[in-house]
Amino acid sequence: MAADGRLQLRLVLLLCLCGSGLGQKAAGGPVDKPGPPVHRAVDPPVLRAAEPPHKEAPAAASQPRRAGGWKLSEEEACREDLGRLCPQHTWTSNLAVLECLQDRREESDLAPDCNHLLWNYKLNLTTDPKFESVATEVCKSTIAELKECNEEERGRGYLVSCLVDHRGNISEHQCNQYITKMTGIVFSDFRLICGFMDKCKEDINSLHCGSINVGLKDVHSQGEVISCLEKALVREAEQQDHARPIKEECQRSILRVAELSSDDFHLDRHLYFSCRDDRERFCQNTQAGEGKVYKCLFNHKFEEAMSEKCRDALTTRQKLISQDYRVSYSLAKACKLDLRKQRCSLDTNLPRAREARLSYLLLCLEAAVHRGRTVSGECQGEMVDYRKMLMEDFSLSPEIVLHCRTEIEAHCSGLHRKGRTLHCLMRIGRGDRSATVEGVCQNALQSLIQSADPGADYRIDRALNEACESVIQTACKHIRTGDPMILSCLMEHLYTEKMVEDCEHRLLELQYFISRDWKLDPILYKKCQGDAARLCHTHGWNETSELMPPGAVFSCLYRHAYRTEEQGRRVNPEDQLSRDCKVEVQRILHQRALDVKLEPELQKKCMTDLGKWCSEKTDTGQELECLQDHLEDLVSACREVVGNLTELESEDIQIDALLIRACEPIIQAHCHDVADNQIDTGDLMECLVQNKHQKEMNEKCSVGVTHFQLIQMKDFRFSYKFKMSCKEDVLHLCPNIKKKVDVVMCLSSTVRNDTLQDAREQRVSLKCRKQLRVEELEMSEDIRLDPDLYEPCRSDISRLCPNVNYGNAQMIECLKEHKKQLSLRCHQRIFKLQEGEMTDPELDYQLMRVCKQMIKRFCTENDARNVLQCLKQNKNSELMDPKCKQMITKRQITQNTDYRLNPVLRKACRADIPKFCQPILNKAGEDSELEGQVIACLKLKYADQRLSPDCEDQIRVILQESALDYRLDPQLQMHCSDEISMLCVEEAAAQEQTGQVEECLKVNLLKIKQDACKKEVLNMLKESKADIFVDPVLHTACALDLKHHCAAITPGRGRQMSCLLEALQDKRIRLQPECKKRLQDRIDMWSYAAKVAPAEGFSDLALQVMTSPSKNYILLMISVSVCILFLVGLLCGRITKRVTRELKNR
């Protein structure tokens, strides 16, 4: 109670002092200092009334009414204004009257004489030794603590001014109240602030901010002069030429005045008058003091109801805060200890120094937060508020205003609210418009983003927050509000159904700048700062290095993330990233793959190529695909970047987030095991390729996988598994070869040659051979994956197969079906392809796909190279799938067109072909197809029984197969196509071919007009004589008779046919009626054939005799003829011998 009493006593003393002779001098004359106070001998002591004003004062300033104390309310000059503006209960206190008159209305509302009287009253008040003596008494302990104030000269008002400067450090309650009252008086006019008039006199005159000559112009300015200087100060920071620079000492004074008025908005007179109505509208319940009204008004700055005058005043104050954070009372107070703790305030004597700038404070404290150091929650809250402020209004950053003025005027005018201008600049900066941003503007934007650090809290970016609110509520609702993972979540949902267009644009605009400084992703920085310092030699969060700029740090991290032992070196564990860091690096790579502009190095080095080759590729993901498609055409720097990125994707295809998103169904159905691996080594892409034609595969995924396959063909390094498996083999066996298709051909040729030559040791390693097989199989699926085949056939594709899909080997199959119509070069390449497929059926994609289940059923124990042979052997099985049977038939037709397409026949007849069919080989060109001529030649030699046993066995198989299906005889099909279409329509249309077409042609032999076709039919008849198996109709009809009468006869060389013919002649043997009828028909046909086509040689004649029903008679007659000739010869020989001897004797 005693303390409270003493406090009340001092307040009474203060109020009495305010009510006593402080208005002694008139407004017009020279101001005399009031006399010393005289205390009455009563308790409590009060100051005696001051003397009345001098007589030279104007009439308006009347004499005091009573000796008890001079009252402003009793002065004639202000009576009218007082009665009009102030409530009557304030009239008893001079300070209350003063506060009412200077706060309620603008200066023009007051009578000039009253205005002048108020000015002199305040000036006397600030310099009155009485107030100084009261201050000395009330603030005794505070003055003792403040060395600067204790040393101030007494009697000139400097002590009170000093206490006002340090009022933030005053802890005494009475002293604090006293100084608060004095502050309200001092800040109502700049001329009352100690030293301000002296320091800024020249600047006020040069800038035309008002007059400081009391005698000439005593307009009660109430802060307009300070406002003018503040605007000039912030304008100077936004101009490059500094036409009228403000002196350094005046700059300090301006910022110091702004700092001293930071706790109570009443003290910023210009802002107070500009925002009085807005304060009542938005902040009516906000208590003045501690900068609360300022913050409230800042929060409503862009409201529609906010007046422009208030908005401008608030913007000026925010600009001052950006130049000196101490102009914000709440920020300076909340972060005072943290700044000291983190050593952010190195020079408190220089408010304009670098350490005083808001951006420096934010960077310094953000660095501490990112390093995990403790920063108070109150300070972090203030930092968030001012980071939001920087992102909302670009004009608060003088560098943006200075360096981006041209871009703003040209493209972003009229977008000054809620961060729209800044996002407009960011959009231009990332190249979303035809315009470009100058380098200095780009750097200014990057610096601002670092200062505001919106990556740590998306809410700092108001434009982003408002645009993405709906997406966050639906897609990211499981993440805590304000968590840095919100941005990552938004990126994961980019280009999905949940994303809205406005959010997409704002997000990419921000991510463009975040991607250019790894520190701006707080999660990445947190997990990788140790690795970056250890491996990439980085510095602190807010420090940069020319040797390792921010954009290069992430490149360094991902190089270490994907470094493996297989790349030719053993990796020191110390050179590897931590697990957590590697996960974050992968996350960033996945996000950057969504947009080419999020790859800083790529955009920087490929800007020209993007414009040249990809100007029309504007859809999602198209730009990178375009660059990959034009890889050979890119400039070297761009080609290297695109190549490195593609090589990285080959190792971890999940980096291509768009592709993975499109392939989600197929991954979940068939590849989830490899997709769940933390480290992908090309397995996922291999799985996608293998399952590219599953029912879960959608068009987007299929196109994406195929595109990546096509890109891989440009460089073998783009196939990670192939590269790692065959790197040493390529360097040793195929040096200087870069294209994957060439490398595959080189290695395949080496493997084939080593196999054919039975080399003791394969030159290509086992692991490379296994991966080589995978690559060969992939290439067989799509013609575009084999440029050597695709390029020669491009015109044929558009001409013959325009609507056929490339994948699933459909295009290759189409070209095979139109092989006779292909251009020469394409025909040669297709033939070479077929030759390889017949040698190695695994490379026949269509065959392996269609007959996959049949291969498992019939050929599991067979070698892969004998798969087709196995399928042919089981072709007529009841368990054979019809589609597979049809595919086998296609391959048989292909094989019978050229012996080179039947590796088994080629090997078995390697001696017979040059022996009997060399003329055909001589006529044909090296690359031309033989159209079945060599096989037809071998068939004739088979009938003549002149082939080697191995070759004969293979020809017998071919004859048996073609006898059942005329399509397997290319010569017959080629020469008899018209006759078949006219004479054997029904037989040819049958779904199952059982030799009916051949039988039809034989029956209609007399109707055939074309000699070539007739010759082919006659050859069939001739061949059937040699082996009954070649005649399936006859063989079926005589199957029981063969079993009963010719079981002991070895098949081949016409032996079983001869047996049946002898049985037909034997009256004792009864053949089956159908067999007997068919045999008789064959005899008639052979007789006709003998007439039409006489034997071409002795062998044909011998064959006809041996197969003739009158064989015995013919042989007897031949024997008798030979005997007769022999006897005649003997007789003639003896006669000629005698005649010769007689001639000699003569």
mmCIF file with all atom_site columns, C-alpha atoms in Angstrom, residues 646-744:
data_model
loop_
_atom_site.group_PDB
_atom_site.id
_atom_site.type_symbol
_atom_site.label_atom_id
_atom_site.label_alt_id
_atom_site.label_comp_id
_atom_site.label_asym_id
_atom_site.label_entity_id
_atom_site.label_seq_id
_atom_site.pdbx_PDB_ins_code
_atom_site.Cartn_x
_atom_site.Cartn_y
_atom_site.Cartn_z
_atom_site.occupancy
_atom_site.B_iso_or_equiv
_atom_site.pdbx_formal_charge
_atom_site.auth_seq_id
_atom_site.auth_comp_id
_atom_site.auth_asym_id
_atom_site.auth_atom_id
_atom_site.pdbx_PDB_model_num
ATOM 1  C CA . THR A 1 646 ? 18.296 -40.505 -68.752 1.00 0.00 ? 646 THR A CA 1
ATOM 2  C CA . GLU A 1 647 ? 21.054 -42.721 -67.393 1.00 0.00 ? 647 GLU A CA 1
ATOM 3  C CA . LEU A 1 648 ? 19.848 -41.944 -63.888 1.00 0.00 ? 648 LEU A CA 1
ATOM 4  C CA . GLU A 1 649 ? 16.269 -42.817 -64.846 1.00 0.00 ? 649 GLU A CA 1
ATOM 5  C CA . SER A 1 650 ? 17.431 -46.152 -66.213 1.00 0.00 ? 650 SER A CA 1
ATOM 6  C CA . GLU A 1 651 ? 18.781 -47.036 -62.786 1.00 0.00 ? 651 GLU A CA 1
ATOM 7  C CA . ASP A 1 652 ? 15.689 -45.820 -60.946 1.00 0.00 ? 652 ASP A CA 1
ATOM 8  C CA . ILE A 1 653 ? 12.711 -45.460 -63.256 1.00 0.00 ? 653 ILE A CA 1
ATOM 9  C CA . GLN A 1 654 ? 10.630 -44.319 -60.279 1.00 0.00 ? 654 GLN A CA 1
ATOM 10 C CA . ILE A 1 655 ? 12.306 -40.957 -60.821 1.00 0.00 ? 655 ILE A CA 1
ATOM 11 C CA . ASP A 1 656 ? 9.915  -40.633 -63.755 1.00 0.00 ? 656 ASP A CA 1
ATOM 12 C CA . ALA A 1 657 ? 6.926  -39.974 -61.504 1.00 0.00 ? 657 ALA A CA 1
ATOM 13 C CA . LEU A 1 658 ? 4.500  -39.446 -64.384 1.00 0.00 ? 658 LEU A CA 1
ATOM 14 C CA . LEU A 1 659 ? 5.337  -42.843 -65.862 1.00 0.00 ? 659 LEU A CA 1
ATOM 15 C CA . ILE A 1 660 ? 5.083  -44.586 -62.509 1.00 0.00 ? 660 ILE A CA 1
ATOM 16 C CA . ARG A 1 661 ? 1.748  -42.910 -61.860 1.00 0.00 ? 661 ARG A CA 1
ATOM 17 C CA . ALA A 1 662 ? 0.433  -44.050 -65.252 1.00 0.00 ? 662 ALA A CA 1
ATOM 18 C CA . CYS A 1 663 ? 1.729  -47.592 -64.666 1.00 0.00 ? 663 CYS A CA 1
ATOM 19 C CA . GLU A 1 664 ? 0.312  -47.980 -61.157 1.00 0.00 ? 664 GLU A CA 1
ATOM 20 C CA . PRO A 1 665 ? -2.211 -50.729 -62.119 1.00 0.00 ? 665 PRO A CA 1
ATOM 21 C CA . ILE A 1 666 ? 0.367  -52.912 -63.867 1.00 0.00 ? 666 ILE A CA 1
ATOM 22 C CA . ILE A 1 667 ? 2.889  -52.343 -61.077 1.00 0.00 ? 667 ILE A CA 1
ATOM 23 C CA . GLN A 1 668 ? 0.389  -53.424 -58.426 1.00 0.00 ? 668 GLN A CA 1
ATOM 24 C CA . ALA A 1 669 ? -0.635 -56.462 -60.457 1.00 0.00 ? 669 ALA A CA 1
ATOM 25 C CA . HIS A 1 670 ? 2.731  -57.743 -61.685 1.00 0.00 ? 670 HIS A CA 1
ATOM 26 C CA . CYS A 1 671 ? 5.678  -55.688 -60.393 1.00 0.00 ? 671 CYS A CA 1
ATOM 27 C CA . HIS A 1 672 ? 4.893  -54.806 -56.790 1.00 0.00 ? 672 HIS A CA 1
ATOM 28 C CA . ASP A 1 673 ? 7.811  -56.880 -55.476 1.00 0.00 ? 673 ASP A CA 1
ATOM 29 C CA . VAL A 1 674 ? 10.476 -54.934 -57.352 1.00 0.00 ? 674 VAL A CA 1
ATOM 30 C CA . ALA A 1 675 ? 8.622  -51.617 -56.924 1.00 0.00 ? 675 ALA A CA 1
ATOM 31 C CA . ASP A 1 676 ? 8.798  -51.930 -53.145 1.00 0.00 ? 676 ASP A CA 1
ATOM 32 C CA . ASN A 1 677 ? 12.586 -52.082 -53.171 1.00 0.00 ? 677 ASN A CA 1
ATOM 33 C CA . GLN A 1 678 ? 14.276 -48.997 -51.748 1.00 0.00 ? 678 GLN A CA 1
ATOM 34 C CA . ILE A 1 679 ? 16.934 -49.174 -54.443 1.00 0.00 ? 679 ILE A CA 1
ATOM 35 C CA . ASP A 1 680 ? 15.838 -49.848 -57.997 1.00 0.00 ? 680 ASP A CA 1
ATOM 36 C CA . THR A 1 681 ? 18.502 -51.254 -60.307 1.00 0.00 ? 681 THR A CA 1
ATOM 37 C CA . GLY A 1 682 ? 16.511 -51.393 -63.506 1.00 0.00 ? 682 GLY A CA 1
ATOM 38 C CA . ASP A 1 683 ? 14.311 -54.299 -62.353 1.00 0.00 ? 683 ASP A CA 1
ATOM 39 C CA . LEU A 1 684 ? 11.097 -52.285 -62.381 1.00 0.00 ? 684 LEU A CA 1
ATOM 40 C CA . MET A 1 685 ? 11.482 -51.148 -65.977 1.00 0.00 ? 685 MET A CA 1
ATOM 41 C CA . GLU A 1 686 ? 12.392 -54.673 -67.019 1.00 0.00 ? 686 GLU A CA 1
ATOM 42 C CA . CYS A 1 687 ? 9.235  -55.925 -65.330 1.00 0.00 ? 687 CYS A CA 1
ATOM 43 C CA . LEU A 1 688 ? 7.126  -53.274 -67.060 1.00 0.00 ? 688 LEU A CA 1
ATOM 44 C CA . VAL A 1 689 ? 8.574  -54.238 -70.435 1.00 0.00 ? 689 VAL A CA 1
ATOM 45 C CA . GLN A 1 690 ? 7.896  -57.916 -69.832 1.00 0.00 ? 690 GLN A CA 1
ATOM 46 C CA . ASN A 1 691 ? 4.294  -57.174 -68.875 1.00 0.00 ? 691 ASN A CA 1
ATOM 47 C CA . LYS A 1 692 ? 3.689  -54.459 -71.422 1.00 0.00 ? 692 LYS A CA 1
ATOM 48 C CA . HIS A 1 693 ? 0.838  -56.359 -73.041 1.00 0.00 ? 693 HIS A CA 1
ATOM 49 C CA . GLN A 1 694 ? -0.988 -57.536 -69.964 1.00 0.00 ? 694 GLN A CA 1
ATOM 50 C CA . LYS A 1 695 ? -4.657 -56.601 -69.598 1.00 0.00 ? 695 LYS A CA 1
ATOM 51 C CA . GLU A 1 696 ? -3.831 -54.167 -66.764 1.00 0.00 ? 696 GLU A CA 1
ATOM 52 C CA . MET A 1 697 ? -1.583 -52.157 -69.076 1.00 0.00 ? 697 MET A CA 1
ATOM 53 C CA . ASN A 1 698 ? -3.127 -48.853 -70.128 1.00 0.00 ? 698 ASN A CA 1
ATOM 54 C CA . GLU A 1 699 ? -2.202 -46.740 -73.126 1.00 0.00 ? 699 GLU A CA 1
ATOM 55 C CA . LYS A 1 700 ? -0.319 -44.067 -71.179 1.00 0.00 ? 700 LYS A CA 1
ATOM 56 C CA . CYS A 1 701 ? 1.884  -46.605 -69.453 1.00 0.00 ? 701 CYS A CA 1
ATOM 57 C CA . SER A 1 702 ? 2.488  -48.538 -72.656 1.00 0.00 ? 702 SER A CA 1
ATOM 58 C CA . VAL A 1 703 ? 3.485  -45.397 -74.538 1.00 0.00 ? 703 VAL A CA 1
ATOM 59 C CA . GLY A 1 704 ? 5.771  -44.308 -71.702 1.00 0.00 ? 704 GLY A CA 1
ATOM 60 C CA . VAL A 1 705 ? 7.509  -47.677 -71.436 1.00 0.00 ? 705 VAL A CA 1
ATOM 61 C CA . THR A 1 706 ? 7.956  -47.897 -75.203 1.00 0.00 ? 706 THR A CA 1
ATOM 62 C CA . HIS A 1 707 ? 9.358  -44.369 -75.302 1.00 0.00 ? 707 HIS A CA 1
ATOM 63 C CA . PHE A 1 708 ? 11.911 -45.243 -72.671 1.00 0.00 ? 708 PHE A CA 1
ATOM 64 C CA . GLN A 1 709 ? 12.841 -48.363 -74.616 1.00 0.00 ? 709 GLN A CA 1
ATOM 65 C CA . LEU A 1 710 ? 13.361 -46.248 -77.727 1.00 0.00 ? 710 LEU A CA 1
ATOM 66 C CA . ILE A 1 711 ? 15.524 -43.783 -75.819 1.00 0.00 ? 711 ILE A CA 1
ATOM 67 C CA . GLN A 1 712 ? 17.602 -46.659 -74.461 1.00 0.00 ? 712 GLN A CA 1
ATOM 68 C CA . MET A 1 713 ? 18.536 -47.610 -78.006 1.00 0.00 ? 713 MET A CA 1
ATOM 69 C CA . LYS A 1 714 ? 20.430 -44.335 -78.410 1.00 0.00 ? 714 LYS A CA 1
ATOM 70 C CA . ASP A 1 715 ? 23.089 -45.263 -75.861 1.00 0.00 ? 715 ASP A CA 1
ATOM 71 C CA . PHE A 1 716 ? 23.748 -48.545 -74.100 1.00 0.00 ? 716 PHE A CA 1
ATOM 72 C CA . ARG A 1 717 ? 24.406 -46.585 -70.883 1.00 0.00 ? 717 ARG A CA 1
ATOM 73 C CA . PHE A 1 718 ? 20.682 -45.791 -70.776 1.00 0.00 ? 718 PHE A CA 1
ATOM 74 C CA . SER A 1 719 ? 19.961 -49.465 -69.996 1.00 0.00 ? 719 SER A CA 1
ATOM 75 C CA . TYR A 1 720 ? 21.218 -49.782 -66.457 1.00 0.00 ? 720 TYR A CA 1
ATOM 76 C CA . LYS A 1 721 ? 21.190 -53.562 -66.134 1.00 0.00 ? 721 LYS A CA 1
ATOM 77 C CA . PHE A 1 722 ? 22.730 -54.023 -69.572 1.00 0.00 ? 722 PHE A CA 1
ATOM 78 C CA . LYS A 1 723 ? 25.374 -51.411 -68.805 1.00 0.00 ? 723 LYS A CA 1
ATOM 79 C CA . MET A 1 724 ? 26.313 -52.962 -65.474 1.00 0.00 ? 724 MET A CA 1
ATOM 80 C CA . SER A 1 725 ? 26.332 -56.512 -66.869 1.00 0.00 ? 725 SER A CA 1
ATOM 81 C CA . CYS A 1 726 ? 28.228 -55.815 -70.083 1.00 0.00 ? 726 CYS A CA 1
ATOM 82 C CA . LYS A 1 727 ? 30.342 -52.760 -69.372 1.00 0.00 ? 727 LYS A CA 1
ATOM 83 C CA . GLU A 1 728 ? 33.643 -54.632 -69.345 1.00 0.00 ? 728 GLU A CA 1
ATOM 84 C CA . ASP A 1 729 ? 32.671 -56.719 -72.375 1.00 0.00 ? 729 ASP A CA 1
ATOM 85 C CA . VAL A 1 730 ? 31.761 -53.616 -74.357 1.00 0.00 ? 730 VAL A CA 1
ATOM 86 C CA . LEU A 1 731 ? 35.040 -51.910 -73.510 1.00 0.00 ? 731 LEU A CA 1
ATOM 87 C CA . HIS A 1 732 ? 36.983 -55.024 -74.513 1.00 0.00 ? 732 HIS A CA 1
ATOM 88 C CA . LEU A 1 733 ? 35.035 -56.322 -77.531 1.00 0.00 ? 733 LEU A CA 1
ATOM 89 C CA . CYS A 1 734 ? 33.099 -53.350 -78.877 1.00 0.00 ? 734 CYS A CA 1
ATOM 90 C CA . PRO A 1 735 ? 35.118 -50.216 -78.122 1.00 0.00 ? 735 PRO A CA 1
ATOM 91 C CA . ASN A 1 736 ? 33.995 -46.862 -79.509 1.00 0.00 ? 736 ASN A CA 1
ATOM 92 C CA . ILE A 1 737 ? 30.469 -48.173 -80.081 1.00 0.00 ? 737 ILE A CA 1
ATOM 93 C CA . LYS A 1 738 ? 27.822 -46.143 -78.299 1.00 0.00 ? 738 LYS A CA 1
ATOM 94 C CA . LYS A 1 739 ? 24.412 -46.983 -79.748 1.00 0.00 ? 739 LYS A CA 1
ATOM 95 C CA . LYS A 1 740 ? 22.775 -49.804 -77.899 1.00 0.00 ? 740 LYS A CA 1
ATOM 96 C CA . VAL A 1 741 ? 21.566 -51.598 -81.020 1.00 0.00 ? 741 VAL A CA 1
ATOM 97 C CA . ASP A 1 742 ? 25.112 -51.622 -82.389 1.00 0.00 ? 742 ASP A CA 1
ATOM 98 C CA . VAL A 1 743 ? 26.485 -52.860 -79.077 1.00 0.00 ? 743 VAL A CA 1
ATOM 99 C CA . VAL A 1 744 ? 23.873 -55.642 -78.950 1.00 0.00 ? 744 VAL A CA 1
#
